[in-house]
PDB file of C-alpha atoms in Angstrom:
ATOM      1  CA  MET A   1     -50.585   9.364 182.596  1.00 42.00           C
ATOM      2  CA  SER A   2     -54.372   9.857 182.685  1.00 45.00           C
ATOM      3  CA  THR A   3     -56.189  13.132 182.169  1.00 44.00           C
ATOM      4  CA  ASP A   4     -57.135  13.424 185.835  1.00 48.00           C
ATOM      5  CA  GLN A   5     -53.633  12.518 187.006  1.00 44.00           C
ATOM      6  CA  THR A   6     -52.210  15.244 184.792  1.00 45.00           C
ATOM      7  CA  LEU A   7     -54.698  17.763 186.149  1.00 50.00           C
ATOM      8  CA  CYS A   8     -53.990  16.845 189.734  1.00 44.00           C
ATOM      9  CA  ARG A   9     -50.337  17.843 189.408  1.00 43.00           C
ATOM     10  CA  GLN A  10     -50.857  21.362 188.167  1.00 44.00           C
ATOM     11  CA  GLY A  11     -49.542  24.366 190.015  1.00 41.00           C
ATOM     12  CA  SER A  12     -49.534  23.222 193.642  1.00 37.00           C
ATOM     13  CA  ASP A  13     -46.182  24.857 194.394  1.00 39.00           C
ATOM     14  CA  VAL A  14     -46.370  28.186 192.550  1.00 39.00           C
ATOM     15  CA  PRO A  15     -44.789  30.944 194.653  1.00 41.00           C
ATOM     16  CA  ALA A  16     -46.098  34.470 194.714  1.00 40.00           C
ATOM     17  CA  PRO A  17     -43.847  36.791 192.723  1.00 41.00           C
ATOM     18  CA  LEU A  18     -41.620  38.695 195.135  1.00 45.00           C
ATOM     19  CA  GLY A  19     -39.583  40.819 192.761  1.00 55.00           C
ATOM     20  CA  ALA A  20     -37.899  41.060 189.391  1.00 54.00           C
ATOM     21  CA  ARG A  21     -35.596  38.076 189.940  1.00 55.00           C
ATOM     22  CA  HIS A  22     -38.594  35.821 190.634  1.00 66.00           C
ATOM     23  CA  ARG A  23     -40.590  36.973 187.616  1.00 75.00           C
ATOM     24  CA  SER A  24     -39.081  34.557 185.111  1.00 85.00           C
ATOM     25  CA  ARG A  25     -39.586  31.467 187.287  1.00 89.00           C
ATOM     26  CA  HIS A  26     -43.087  32.601 188.166  1.00 91.00           C
ATOM     27  CA  ARG A  27     -43.951  32.960 184.472  1.00 93.00           C
ATOM     28  CA  VAL A  28     -42.520  29.525 183.685  1.00 94.00           C
ATOM     29  CA  LEU A  29     -44.589  27.904 186.437  1.00 95.00           C
ATOM     30  CA  LEU A  30     -47.756  29.621 185.223  1.00 97.00           C
ATOM     31  CA  HIS A  31     -47.040  28.442 181.676  1.00 97.00           C
ATOM     32  CA  ARG A  32     -46.629  24.938 183.074  1.00 97.00           C
ATOM     33  CA  SER A  33     -49.996  25.195 184.831  1.00 97.00           C
ATOM     34  CA  ALA A  34     -51.660  26.341 181.592  1.00 98.00           C
ATOM     35  CA  ALA A  35     -50.043  23.501 179.635  1.00 98.00           C
ATOM     36  CA  MET A  36     -51.113  20.896 182.201  1.00 97.00           C
ATOM     37  CA  ALA A  37     -54.682  22.155 182.160  1.00 97.00           C
ATOM     38  CA  ALA A  38     -54.704  21.972 178.351  1.00 98.00           C
ATOM     39  CA  ARG A  39     -53.326  18.433 178.418  1.00 97.00           C
ATOM     40  CA  SER A  40     -56.159  17.555 180.778  1.00 96.00           C
ATOM     41  CA  GLY A  41     -58.561  18.471 178.004  1.00 96.00           C
ATOM     42  CA  PHE A  42     -59.471  21.980 179.154  1.00 98.00           C
ATOM     43  CA  PHE A  43     -59.525  25.094 176.986  1.00 98.00           C
ATOM     44  CA  VAL A  44     -57.413  27.832 178.584  1.00 98.00           C
ATOM     45  CA  PHE A  45     -56.704  31.523 178.058  1.00 96.00           C
ATOM     46  CA  PRO A  46     -54.655  34.264 179.758  1.00 96.00           C
ATOM     47  CA  VAL A  47     -56.005  36.013 182.842  1.00 94.00           C
ATOM     48  CA  ALA A  48     -54.588  39.298 184.102  1.00 91.00           C
ATOM     49  CA  PRO A  49     -51.425  38.862 186.206  1.00 93.00           C
ATOM     50  CA  LEU A  50     -52.343  38.785 189.910  1.00 91.00           C
ATOM     51  CA  GLY A  51     -55.996  39.083 188.848  1.00 88.00           C
ATOM     52  CA  LYS A  52     -58.988  37.071 187.697  1.00 86.00           C
ATOM     53  CA  VAL A  53     -60.344  38.942 184.667  1.00 84.00           C
ATOM     54  CA  PRO A  54     -59.363  38.048 181.084  1.00 87.00           C
ATOM     55  CA  ALA A  55     -56.106  39.713 180.121  1.00 91.00           C
ATOM     56  CA  LEU A  56     -56.590  40.284 176.386  1.00 88.00           C
ATOM     57  CA  LYS A  57     -59.465  42.756 176.504  1.00 75.00           C
ATOM     58  CA  ASP A  58     -59.512  43.353 172.763  1.00 74.00           C
ATOM     59  CA  LEU A  59     -60.274  39.661 172.196  1.00 82.00           C
ATOM     60  CA  ASN A  60     -63.124  37.395 173.271  1.00 83.00           C
ATOM     61  CA  TRP A  61     -61.731  35.029 175.901  1.00 87.00           C
ATOM     62  CA  ALA A  62     -64.163  32.262 174.994  1.00 87.00           C
ATOM     63  CA  GLU A  63     -63.116  32.376 171.349  1.00 90.00           C
ATOM     64  CA  ILE A  64     -59.357  32.471 171.894  1.00 94.00           C
ATOM     65  CA  ALA A  65     -59.286  29.744 174.577  1.00 96.00           C
ATOM     66  CA  THR A  66     -57.217  26.858 173.275  1.00 97.00           C
ATOM     67  CA  ARG A  67     -55.311  23.670 174.024  1.00 98.00           C
ATOM     68  CA  ASP A  68     -52.640  24.419 171.415  1.00 98.00           C
ATOM     69  CA  PRO A  69     -49.169  24.253 173.047  1.00 97.00           C
ATOM     70  CA  ALA A  70     -47.719  26.765 170.565  1.00 97.00           C
ATOM     71  CA  ALA A  71     -50.376  29.377 171.403  1.00 97.00           C
ATOM     72  CA  LEU A  72     -49.813  28.867 175.128  1.00 97.00           C
ATOM     73  CA  ALA A  73     -46.075  29.307 174.672  1.00 97.00           C
ATOM     74  CA  ARG A  74     -46.625  32.602 172.842  1.00 96.00           C
ATOM     75  CA  TRP A  75     -48.930  33.971 175.544  1.00 96.00           C
ATOM     76  CA  TRP A  76     -46.749  33.024 178.484  1.00 96.00           C
ATOM     77  CA  ARG A  77     -43.385  33.717 176.819  1.00 93.00           C
ATOM     78  CA  ALA A  78     -43.008  37.178 178.365  1.00 88.00           C
ATOM     79  CA  THR A  79     -45.929  37.785 180.743  1.00 94.00           C
ATOM     80  CA  PRO A  80     -46.856  35.937 183.971  1.00 95.00           C
ATOM     81  CA  TYR A  81     -50.539  35.633 183.135  1.00 96.00           C
ATOM     82  CA  ASN A  82     -52.815  33.780 185.482  1.00 96.00           C
ATOM     83  CA  VAL A  83     -54.628  30.843 183.872  1.00 98.00           C
ATOM     84  CA  GLY A  84     -58.313  30.766 182.957  1.00 97.00           C
ATOM     85  CA  ILE A  85     -60.233  27.550 182.225  1.00 97.00           C
ATOM     86  CA  VAL A  86     -63.428  27.638 180.170  1.00 95.00           C
ATOM     87  CA  THR A  87     -66.227  25.752 181.906  1.00 95.00           C
ATOM     88  CA  GLY A  88     -69.229  24.014 180.378  1.00 94.00           C
ATOM     89  CA  SER A  89     -69.479  21.562 177.527  1.00 94.00           C
ATOM     90  CA  ARG A  90     -66.352  22.798 175.752  1.00 95.00           C
ATOM     91  CA  SER A  91     -64.025  21.659 178.532  1.00 97.00           C
ATOM     92  CA  GLY A  92     -66.427  19.018 179.842  1.00 97.00           C
ATOM     93  CA  ILE A  93     -66.582  20.397 183.389  1.00 98.00           C
ATOM     94  CA  VAL A  94     -68.739  22.501 185.655  1.00 97.00           C
ATOM     95  CA  VAL A  95     -67.488  24.102 188.852  1.00 97.00           C
ATOM     96  CA  VAL A  96     -69.180  24.854 192.159  1.00 97.00           C
ATOM     97  CA  ASP A  97     -67.619  28.026 193.566  1.00 95.00           C
ATOM     98  CA  LEU A  98     -67.736  28.147 197.372  1.00 96.00           C
ATOM     99  CA  ASP A  99     -67.032  31.455 199.079  1.00 93.00           C
ATOM    100  CA  THR A 100     -66.335  32.477 202.667  1.00 91.00           C
ATOM    101  CA  SER A 101     -68.584  34.930 204.482  1.00 87.00           C
ATOM    102  CA  HIS A 102     -65.813  37.431 205.302  1.00 81.00           C
ATOM    103  CA  GLY A 103     -67.748  38.432 208.377  1.00 81.00           C
ATOM    104  CA  ASP A 104     -71.112  38.920 206.668  1.00 80.00           C
ATOM    105  CA  ALA A 105     -74.079  37.799 208.751  1.00 85.00           C
ATOM    106  CA  PRO A 106     -75.674  34.601 207.415  1.00 85.00           C
ATOM    107  CA  PRO A 107     -79.370  34.358 206.554  1.00 86.00           C
ATOM    108  CA  PRO A 108     -81.534  32.640 209.190  1.00 87.00           C
ATOM    109  CA  GLU A 109     -81.468  29.262 207.439  1.00 87.00           C
ATOM    110  CA  CYS A 110     -77.636  29.310 207.513  1.00 90.00           C
ATOM    111  CA  SER A 111     -77.203  30.376 211.131  1.00 90.00           C
ATOM    112  CA  GLY A 112     -73.742  29.547 212.454  1.00 91.00           C
ATOM    113  CA  MET A 113     -72.243  28.992 208.993  1.00 93.00           C
ATOM    114  CA  SER A 114     -69.368  30.958 207.514  1.00 92.00           C
ATOM    115  CA  HIS A 115     -68.355  28.976 204.397  1.00 95.00           C
ATOM    116  CA  GLY A 116     -70.107  27.791 201.268  1.00 94.00           C
ATOM    117  CA  LEU A 117     -68.969  24.236 202.000  1.00 96.00           C
ATOM    118  CA  ASP A 118     -71.014  24.282 205.217  1.00 95.00           C
ATOM    119  CA  VAL A 119     -74.051  25.389 203.245  1.00 95.00           C
ATOM    120  CA  LEU A 120     -73.519  22.811 200.493  1.00 97.00           C
ATOM    121  CA  THR A 121     -73.050  20.000 203.019  1.00 96.00           C
ATOM    122  CA  ARG A 122     -76.319  20.854 204.762  1.00 95.00           C
ATOM    123  CA  LEU A 123     -78.145  21.037 201.434  1.00 96.00           C
ATOM    124  CA  ALA A 124     -76.810  17.580 200.553  1.00 96.00           C
ATOM    125  CA  ASP A 125     -78.068  16.196 203.873  1.00 96.00           C
ATOM    126  CA  GLN A 126     -81.476  17.786 203.373  1.00 94.00           C
ATOM    127  CA  ALA A 127     -81.723  16.306 199.872  1.00 95.00           C
ATOM    128  CA  GLY A 128     -80.644  12.863 201.067  1.00 95.00           C
ATOM    129  CA  GLY A 129     -77.623  13.029 198.777  1.00 95.00           C
ATOM    130  CA  ASP A 130     -73.884  13.182 199.194  1.00 94.00           C
ATOM    131  CA  LEU A 131     -70.855  15.187 198.134  1.00 96.00           C
ATOM    132  CA  PRO A 132     -68.517  12.715 196.432  1.00 96.00           C
ATOM    133  CA  ALA A 133     -64.793  13.341 196.595  1.00 97.00           C
ATOM    134  CA  THR A 134     -63.772  15.325 193.559  1.00 98.00           C
ATOM    135  CA  PHE A 135     -60.917  17.446 192.271  1.00 98.00           C
ATOM    136  CA  THR A 136     -60.826  20.539 194.487  1.00 98.00           C
ATOM    137  CA  VAL A 137     -58.902  23.806 194.234  1.00 98.00           C
ATOM    138  CA  THR A 138     -58.434  26.198 197.132  1.00 97.00           C
ATOM    139  CA  THR A 139     -58.896  29.825 196.075  1.00 96.00           C
ATOM    140  CA  PRO A 140     -58.029  33.056 197.903  1.00 93.00           C
ATOM    141  CA  ARG A 141     -61.683  33.295 198.963  1.00 89.00           C
ATOM    142  CA  GLY A 142     -62.866  29.703 199.167  1.00 94.00           C
ATOM    143  CA  GLN A 143     -62.924  26.536 197.072  1.00 97.00           C
ATOM    144  CA  HIS A 144     -63.678  25.286 193.559  1.00 98.00           C
ATOM    145  CA  LEU A 145     -65.269  21.844 193.275  1.00 98.00           C
ATOM    146  CA  TYR A 146     -64.901  20.373 189.771  1.00 98.00           C
ATOM    147  CA  TYR A 147     -67.586  18.020 188.395  1.00 98.00           C
ATOM    148  CA  ARG A 148     -68.451  16.235 185.164  1.00 98.00           C
ATOM    149  CA  PRO A 149     -71.927  17.306 183.993  1.00 96.00           C
ATOM    150  CA  PRO A 150     -74.410  14.775 182.617  1.00 95.00           C
ATOM    151  CA  PRO A 151     -74.512  14.606 178.814  1.00 92.00           C
ATOM    152  CA  GLY A 152     -77.046  16.721 176.999  1.00 89.00           C
ATOM    153  CA  VAL A 153     -77.725  19.113 179.910  1.00 91.00           C
ATOM    154  CA  GLU A 154     -76.772  22.789 179.579  1.00 89.00           C
ATOM    155  CA  LEU A 155     -75.871  24.247 182.957  1.00 92.00           C
ATOM    156  CA  ARG A 156     -75.481  28.026 183.095  1.00 86.00           C
ATOM    157  CA  ASN A 157     -73.689  30.211 185.639  1.00 83.00           C
ATOM    158  CA  THR A 158     -75.620  30.991 188.808  1.00 83.00           C
ATOM    159  CA  GLN A 159     -75.012  33.227 191.797  1.00 75.00           C
ATOM    160  CA  GLY A 160     -76.570  32.271 195.114  1.00 81.00           C
ATOM    161  CA  LYS A 161     -79.321  30.204 193.465  1.00 85.00           C
ATOM    162  CA  ILE A 162     -78.309  26.939 195.110  1.00 92.00           C
ATOM    163  CA  GLY A 163     -77.510  28.498 198.466  1.00 91.00           C
ATOM    164  CA  TRP A 164     -75.768  31.251 200.362  1.00 89.00           C
ATOM    165  CA  LEU A 165     -72.067  31.540 199.403  1.00 92.00           C
ATOM    166  CA  VAL A 166     -72.589  28.961 196.635  1.00 93.00           C
ATOM    167  CA  ASP A 167     -72.112  30.036 193.003  1.00 89.00           C
ATOM    168  CA  THR A 168     -71.662  27.893 189.909  1.00 92.00           C
ATOM    169  CA  ARG A 169     -69.762  28.114 186.626  1.00 91.00           C
ATOM    170  CA  GLY A 170     -71.007  26.327 183.533  1.00 92.00           C
ATOM    171  CA  GLU A 171     -71.825  27.416 179.984  1.00 89.00           C
ATOM    172  CA  GLY A 172     -70.495  30.898 179.307  1.00 84.00           C
ATOM    173  CA  GLY A 173     -68.250  30.887 182.359  1.00 87.00           C
ATOM    174  CA  TYR A 174     -64.713  30.238 183.443  1.00 91.00           C
ATOM    175  CA  VAL A 175     -62.613  29.687 186.554  1.00 95.00           C
ATOM    176  CA  VAL A 176     -59.064  30.613 187.466  1.00 96.00           C
ATOM    177  CA  ALA A 177     -56.881  27.518 187.489  1.00 98.00           C
ATOM    178  CA  ALA A 178     -54.627  26.049 190.152  1.00 97.00           C
ATOM    179  CA  GLY A 179     -51.169  27.585 189.937  1.00 97.00           C
ATOM    180  CA  SER A 180     -52.519  31.115 189.524  1.00 97.00           C
ATOM    181  CA  VAL A 181     -51.679  33.811 192.061  1.00 95.00           C
ATOM    182  CA  ARG A 182     -53.576  36.890 193.181  1.00 91.00           C
ATOM    183  CA  SER A 183     -52.517  39.698 195.450  1.00 87.00           C
ATOM    184  CA  ASP A 184     -54.738  38.231 198.191  1.00 87.00           C
ATOM    185  CA  GLY A 185     -53.630  34.616 197.838  1.00 93.00           C
ATOM    186  CA  ARG A 186     -53.093  31.726 195.478  1.00 95.00           C
ATOM    187  CA  TYR A 187     -54.973  28.906 193.802  1.00 97.00           C
ATOM    188  CA  HIS A 188     -53.650  25.466 194.653  1.00 96.00           C
ATOM    189  CA  VAL A 189     -54.834  21.884 194.464  1.00 97.00           C
ATOM    190  CA  GLN A 190     -56.442  20.866 197.740  1.00 97.00           C
ATOM    191  CA  ARG A 191     -57.766  17.455 196.741  1.00 97.00           C
ATOM    192  CA  ALA A 192     -55.926  15.657 193.937  1.00 96.00           C
ATOM    193  CA  VAL A 193     -58.519  13.049 192.940  1.00 97.00           C
ATOM    194  CA  PRO A 194     -60.343  12.370 189.661  1.00 97.00           C
ATOM    195  CA  ILE A 195     -63.236  14.664 188.787  1.00 98.00           C
ATOM    196  CA  ALA A 196     -66.515  13.160 189.997  1.00 98.00           C
ATOM    197  CA  GLU A 197     -69.859  13.087 188.243  1.00 98.00           C
ATOM    198  CA  LEU A 198     -72.191  15.885 189.304  1.00 98.00           C
ATOM    199  CA  PRO A 199     -74.494  14.458 192.018  1.00 97.00           C
ATOM    200  CA  ARG A 200     -78.131  14.126 191.013  1.00 96.00           C
ATOM    201  CA  TRP A 201     -79.421  16.241 193.902  1.00 97.00           C
ATOM    202  CA  LEU A 202     -77.006  19.040 192.988  1.00 97.00           C
ATOM    203  CA  LEU A 203     -78.099  18.908 189.348  1.00 96.00           C
ATOM    204  CA  GLU A 204     -81.724  19.265 190.449  1.00 95.00           C
ATOM    205  CA  ALA A 205     -80.899  22.218 192.694  1.00 94.00           C
ATOM    206  CA  TRP A 206     -78.923  23.847 189.876  1.00 94.00           C
ATOM    207  CA  THR A 207     -81.741  23.527 187.349  1.00 90.00           C
ATOM    208  CA  ALA A 208     -84.711  24.077 189.669  1.00 85.00           C
ATOM    209  CA  ALA A 209     -87.124  26.836 188.753  1.00 70.00           C
ATOM    210  CA  PRO A 210     -87.191  29.836 191.118  1.00 58.00           C
ATOM    211  CA  PRO A 211     -89.696  29.312 193.954  1.00 53.00           C
ATOM    212  CA  ARG A 212     -93.067  30.963 193.543  1.00 49.00           C
ATOM    213  CA  ALA A 213     -94.334  33.324 196.194  1.00 44.00           C
ATOM    214  CA  ASP A 214     -97.035  31.992 198.513  1.00 50.00           C
ATOM    215  CA  PRO A 215    -100.305  33.709 197.478  1.00 48.00           C
ATOM    216  CA  ALA A 216    -101.419  33.670 201.105  1.00 52.00           C
ATOM    217  CA  THR A 217     -98.469  35.819 202.226  1.00 50.00           C
ATOM    218  CA  ALA A 218     -97.555  37.676 199.071  1.00 46.00           C
ATOM    219  CA  GLY A 219     -98.881  41.136 198.414  1.00 51.00           C
ATOM    220  CA  PRO A 220    -100.992  42.049 195.398  1.00 51.00           C
ATOM    221  CA  PRO A 221     -99.328  41.006 192.148  1.00 45.00           C
ATOM    222  CA  ARG A 222     -97.568  43.683 190.123  1.00 44.00           C
ATOM    223  CA  PRO A 223     -98.875  44.179 186.612  1.00 47.00           C
ATOM    224  CA  PRO A 224     -96.585  42.445 184.096  1.00 45.00           C
ATOM    225  CA  THR A 225     -95.860  45.775 182.447  1.00 52.00           C
ATOM    226  CA  ASP A 226     -94.120  46.990 185.631  1.00 59.00           C
ATOM    227  CA  LEU A 227     -91.277  44.521 185.193  1.00 57.00           C
ATOM    228  CA  ASP A 228     -91.018  45.215 181.479  1.00 74.00           C
ATOM    229  CA  ALA A 229     -90.906  48.959 182.131  1.00 78.00           C
ATOM    230  CA  TYR A 230     -88.234  48.553 184.808  1.00 77.00           C
ATOM    231  CA  ARG A 231     -86.105  46.400 182.540  1.00 80.00           C
ATOM    232  CA  ARG A 232     -86.574  48.883 179.711  1.00 84.00           C
ATOM    233  CA  SER A 233     -85.562  51.776 181.961  1.00 84.00           C
ATOM    234  CA  ILE A 234     -82.273  50.033 182.770  1.00 87.00           C
ATOM    235  CA  VAL A 235     -81.536  49.416 179.094  1.00 88.00           C
ATOM    236  CA  ASP A 236     -82.484  52.986 178.155  1.00 88.00           C
ATOM    237  CA  ARG A 237     -80.306  54.432 180.912  1.00 88.00           C
ATOM    238  CA  GLU A 238     -77.237  52.439 179.944  1.00 89.00           C
ATOM    239  CA  THR A 239     -77.526  53.076 176.212  1.00 90.00           C
ATOM    240  CA  ALA A 240     -78.118  56.790 176.885  1.00 88.00           C
ATOM    241  CA  ASN A 241     -74.947  56.912 178.992  1.00 87.00           C
ATOM    242  CA  VAL A 242     -73.011  55.438 176.078  1.00 88.00           C
ATOM    243  CA  ARG A 243     -74.461  57.851 173.546  1.00 86.00           C
ATOM    244  CA  SER A 244     -73.801  60.917 175.715  1.00 84.00           C
ATOM    245  CA  ALA A 245     -70.261  59.952 176.763  1.00 81.00           C
ATOM    246  CA  ARG A 246     -67.626  62.502 175.865  1.00 77.00           C
ATOM    247  CA  PRO A 247     -64.407  61.691 173.967  1.00 75.00           C
ATOM    248  CA  GLY A 248     -61.961  59.997 176.291  1.00 70.00           C
ATOM    249  CA  THR A 249     -64.736  58.411 178.369  1.00 77.00           C
ATOM    250  CA  ARG A 250     -66.612  56.494 175.704  1.00 80.00           C
ATOM    251  CA  HIS A 251     -64.766  53.201 176.085  1.00 80.00           C
ATOM    252  CA  GLN A 252     -65.358  53.109 179.839  1.00 80.00           C
ATOM    253  CA  ALA A 253     -69.020  54.087 179.429  1.00 83.00           C
ATOM    254  CA  LEU A 254     -69.507  51.336 176.857  1.00 89.00           C
ATOM    255  CA  LEU A 255     -67.773  48.746 179.024  1.00 87.00           C
ATOM    256  CA  SER A 256     -69.783  49.721 182.119  1.00 86.00           C
ATOM    257  CA  ALA A 257     -73.031  49.469 180.175  1.00 90.00           C
ATOM    258  CA  ALA A 258     -72.076  46.073 178.747  1.00 90.00           C
ATOM    259  CA  LEU A 259     -71.252  44.762 182.225  1.00 88.00           C
ATOM    260  CA  CYS A 260     -74.596  45.997 183.559  1.00 90.00           C
ATOM    261  CA  LEU A 261     -76.644  44.463 180.763  1.00 90.00           C
ATOM    262  CA  GLY A 262     -74.494  41.339 180.939  1.00 88.00           C
ATOM    263  CA  ASN A 263     -75.691  40.888 184.534  1.00 87.00           C
ATOM    264  CA  LEU A 264     -79.266  40.800 183.221  1.00 88.00           C
ATOM    265  CA  VAL A 265     -78.304  38.422 180.409  1.00 87.00           C
ATOM    266  CA  GLY A 266     -76.768  36.066 182.969  1.00 82.00           C
ATOM    267  CA  GLY A 267     -79.940  36.188 185.043  1.00 79.00           C
ATOM    268  CA  GLY A 268     -82.152  35.367 182.072  1.00 81.00           C
ATOM    269  CA  GLU A 269     -83.729  38.819 182.147  1.00 83.00           C
ATOM    270  CA  LEU A 270     -82.450  40.060 178.791  1.00 86.00           C
ATOM    271  CA  ASP A 271     -81.773  38.463 175.429  1.00 83.00           C
ATOM    272  CA  GLU A 272     -78.038  38.553 174.705  1.00 83.00           C
ATOM    273  CA  ARG A 273     -78.446  39.341 171.012  1.00 81.00           C
ATOM    274  CA  LEU A 274     -80.735  42.254 171.812  1.00 85.00           C
ATOM    275  CA  ALA A 275     -78.351  43.616 174.471  1.00 87.00           C
ATOM    276  CA  TYR A 276     -75.423  43.305 172.078  1.00 86.00           C
ATOM    277  CA  GLN A 277     -77.190  45.076 169.211  1.00 86.00           C
ATOM    278  CA  LEU A 278     -78.507  47.945 171.360  1.00 89.00           C
ATOM    279  CA  LEU A 279     -75.075  48.624 172.818  1.00 90.00           C
ATOM    280  CA  VAL A 280     -73.310  48.395 169.470  1.00 87.00           C
ATOM    281  CA  ASP A 281     -75.822  50.834 168.009  1.00 86.00           C
ATOM    282  CA  ALA A 282     -75.215  53.237 170.901  1.00 88.00           C
ATOM    283  CA  GLY A 283     -71.443  52.789 170.767  1.00 87.00           C
ATOM    284  CA  THR A 284     -71.182  53.452 167.047  1.00 84.00           C
ATOM    285  CA  ALA A 285     -73.610  56.391 166.928  1.00 80.00           C
ATOM    286  CA  HIS A 286     -70.801  58.944 167.099  1.00 73.00           C
ATOM    287  CA  ILE A 287     -68.549  57.316 164.515  1.00 68.00           C
ATOM    288  CA  GLY A 288     -68.172  59.603 161.546  1.00 56.00           C
ATOM    289  CA  GLN A 289     -69.234  62.689 163.456  1.00 51.00           C
ATOM    290  CA  ARG A 290     -65.610  63.623 164.015  1.00 46.00           C
ATOM    291  CA  ARG A 291     -62.805  63.347 161.496  1.00 42.00           C
ATOM    292  CA  ARG A 292     -60.343  62.047 164.078  1.00 44.00           C
ATOM    293  CA  CYS A 293     -61.775  58.969 165.736  1.00 49.00           C
ATOM    294  CA  ASP A 294     -59.888  55.724 166.167  1.00 51.00           C
ATOM    295  CA  CYS A 295     -63.066  53.883 167.170  1.00 63.00           C
ATOM    296  CA  THR A 296     -64.437  51.330 164.724  1.00 73.00           C
ATOM    297  CA  PRO A 297     -67.546  49.131 164.730  1.00 78.00           C
ATOM    298  CA  ASP A 298     -65.260  46.130 165.183  1.00 76.00           C
ATOM    299  CA  LYS A 299     -63.686  47.580 168.328  1.00 80.00           C
ATOM    300  CA  VAL A 300     -67.090  48.535 169.699  1.00 85.00           C
ATOM    301  CA  GLY A 301     -68.418  45.037 169.063  1.00 83.00           C
ATOM    302  CA  LYS A 302     -65.475  43.388 170.814  1.00 83.00           C
ATOM    303  CA  THR A 303     -65.802  45.690 173.833  1.00 85.00           C
ATOM    304  CA  VAL A 304     -69.531  45.026 174.081  1.00 88.00           C
ATOM    305  CA  GLN A 305     -69.114  41.249 173.825  1.00 87.00           C
ATOM    306  CA  TRP A 306     -66.330  41.196 176.402  1.00 85.00           C
ATOM    307  CA  GLY A 307     -68.398  43.283 178.824  1.00 85.00           C
ATOM    308  CA  ILE A 308     -71.490  41.114 178.394  1.00 89.00           C
ATOM    309  CA  ASP A 309     -69.435  37.956 178.913  1.00 84.00           C
ATOM    310  CA  GLN A 310     -67.986  39.377 182.126  1.00 84.00           C
ATOM    311  CA  GLY A 311     -71.320  40.684 183.380  1.00 83.00           C
ATOM    312  CA  ARG A 312     -72.936  37.317 182.750  1.00 81.00           C
ATOM    313  CA  LEU A 313     -70.638  35.802 185.376  1.00 79.00           C
ATOM    314  CA  ARG A 314     -72.607  37.739 188.024  1.00 79.00           C
ATOM    315  CA  PRO A 315     -76.238  37.064 187.079  1.00 80.00           C
ATOM    316  CA  ARG A 316     -78.911  39.518 188.175  1.00 80.00           C
ATOM    317  CA  THR A 317     -82.615  38.814 188.368  1.00 75.00           C
ATOM    318  CA  LEU A 318     -85.250  41.505 188.699  1.00 68.00           C
TER     319      LEU A 318
END
């Protein structure tokens, strides 16, 4: 059986857990989905049951993701975790995440549209390209289109860059796999075909530089120091919140700050190493001040990295 054939079978009939007597079967089916994804060549990791965030918060999801059957068996032996798939070069895939509007009014250029697929189809027509049939997963909020990226090109996560209701997952990202279940719906295979190559027009839209403002209509340019000062104020605010957090609230303050700065990292506004170091410094400032403190630099570092990784999934540009 080929890689794509194996992938196409995963998790199309997973029922939502209805009670204790269904828990065991539900867990077995999720384990099967994880194993099938791994056999398809993807690196997988546990996602919170009925959720879409990594389950093992004390570990870095990107580092623990694996294709090892023994590790998957240990994770899913007792807990019905949802299944996460690492995107980018490690698994050899990128994913276009199409959302529904949920009643939100579209921008003028998307008048009459209510789904990311509508937007993507129009963009393909405008570019003179096409949307080849590819492996597709229906999600509780939309669709995931899987593609094979061209070799040697690093594609990062984006949010709304390509178009309204169109996000992408590449390097540093992940998606929830078919077979997973959330409280608002399930992930199941909608189109069981081999994964297509990423269309050229879509690659160009993904990697295009942000449009420059028209000098004829734009207002007077802001001094470069304005943006630097604004960025610095965000960093200072978040690190100050971490330093001033009281016992019992420090972990949440650190995680919130890491998520916020991770948004900027994902948008290319902040260097990840700098964000990590500033937050670790803030998070470890109180260590040693009190005799009883179960916090360690290692725990702080893992919390910071997990928060940045999660925040990067929702890029923010200034």
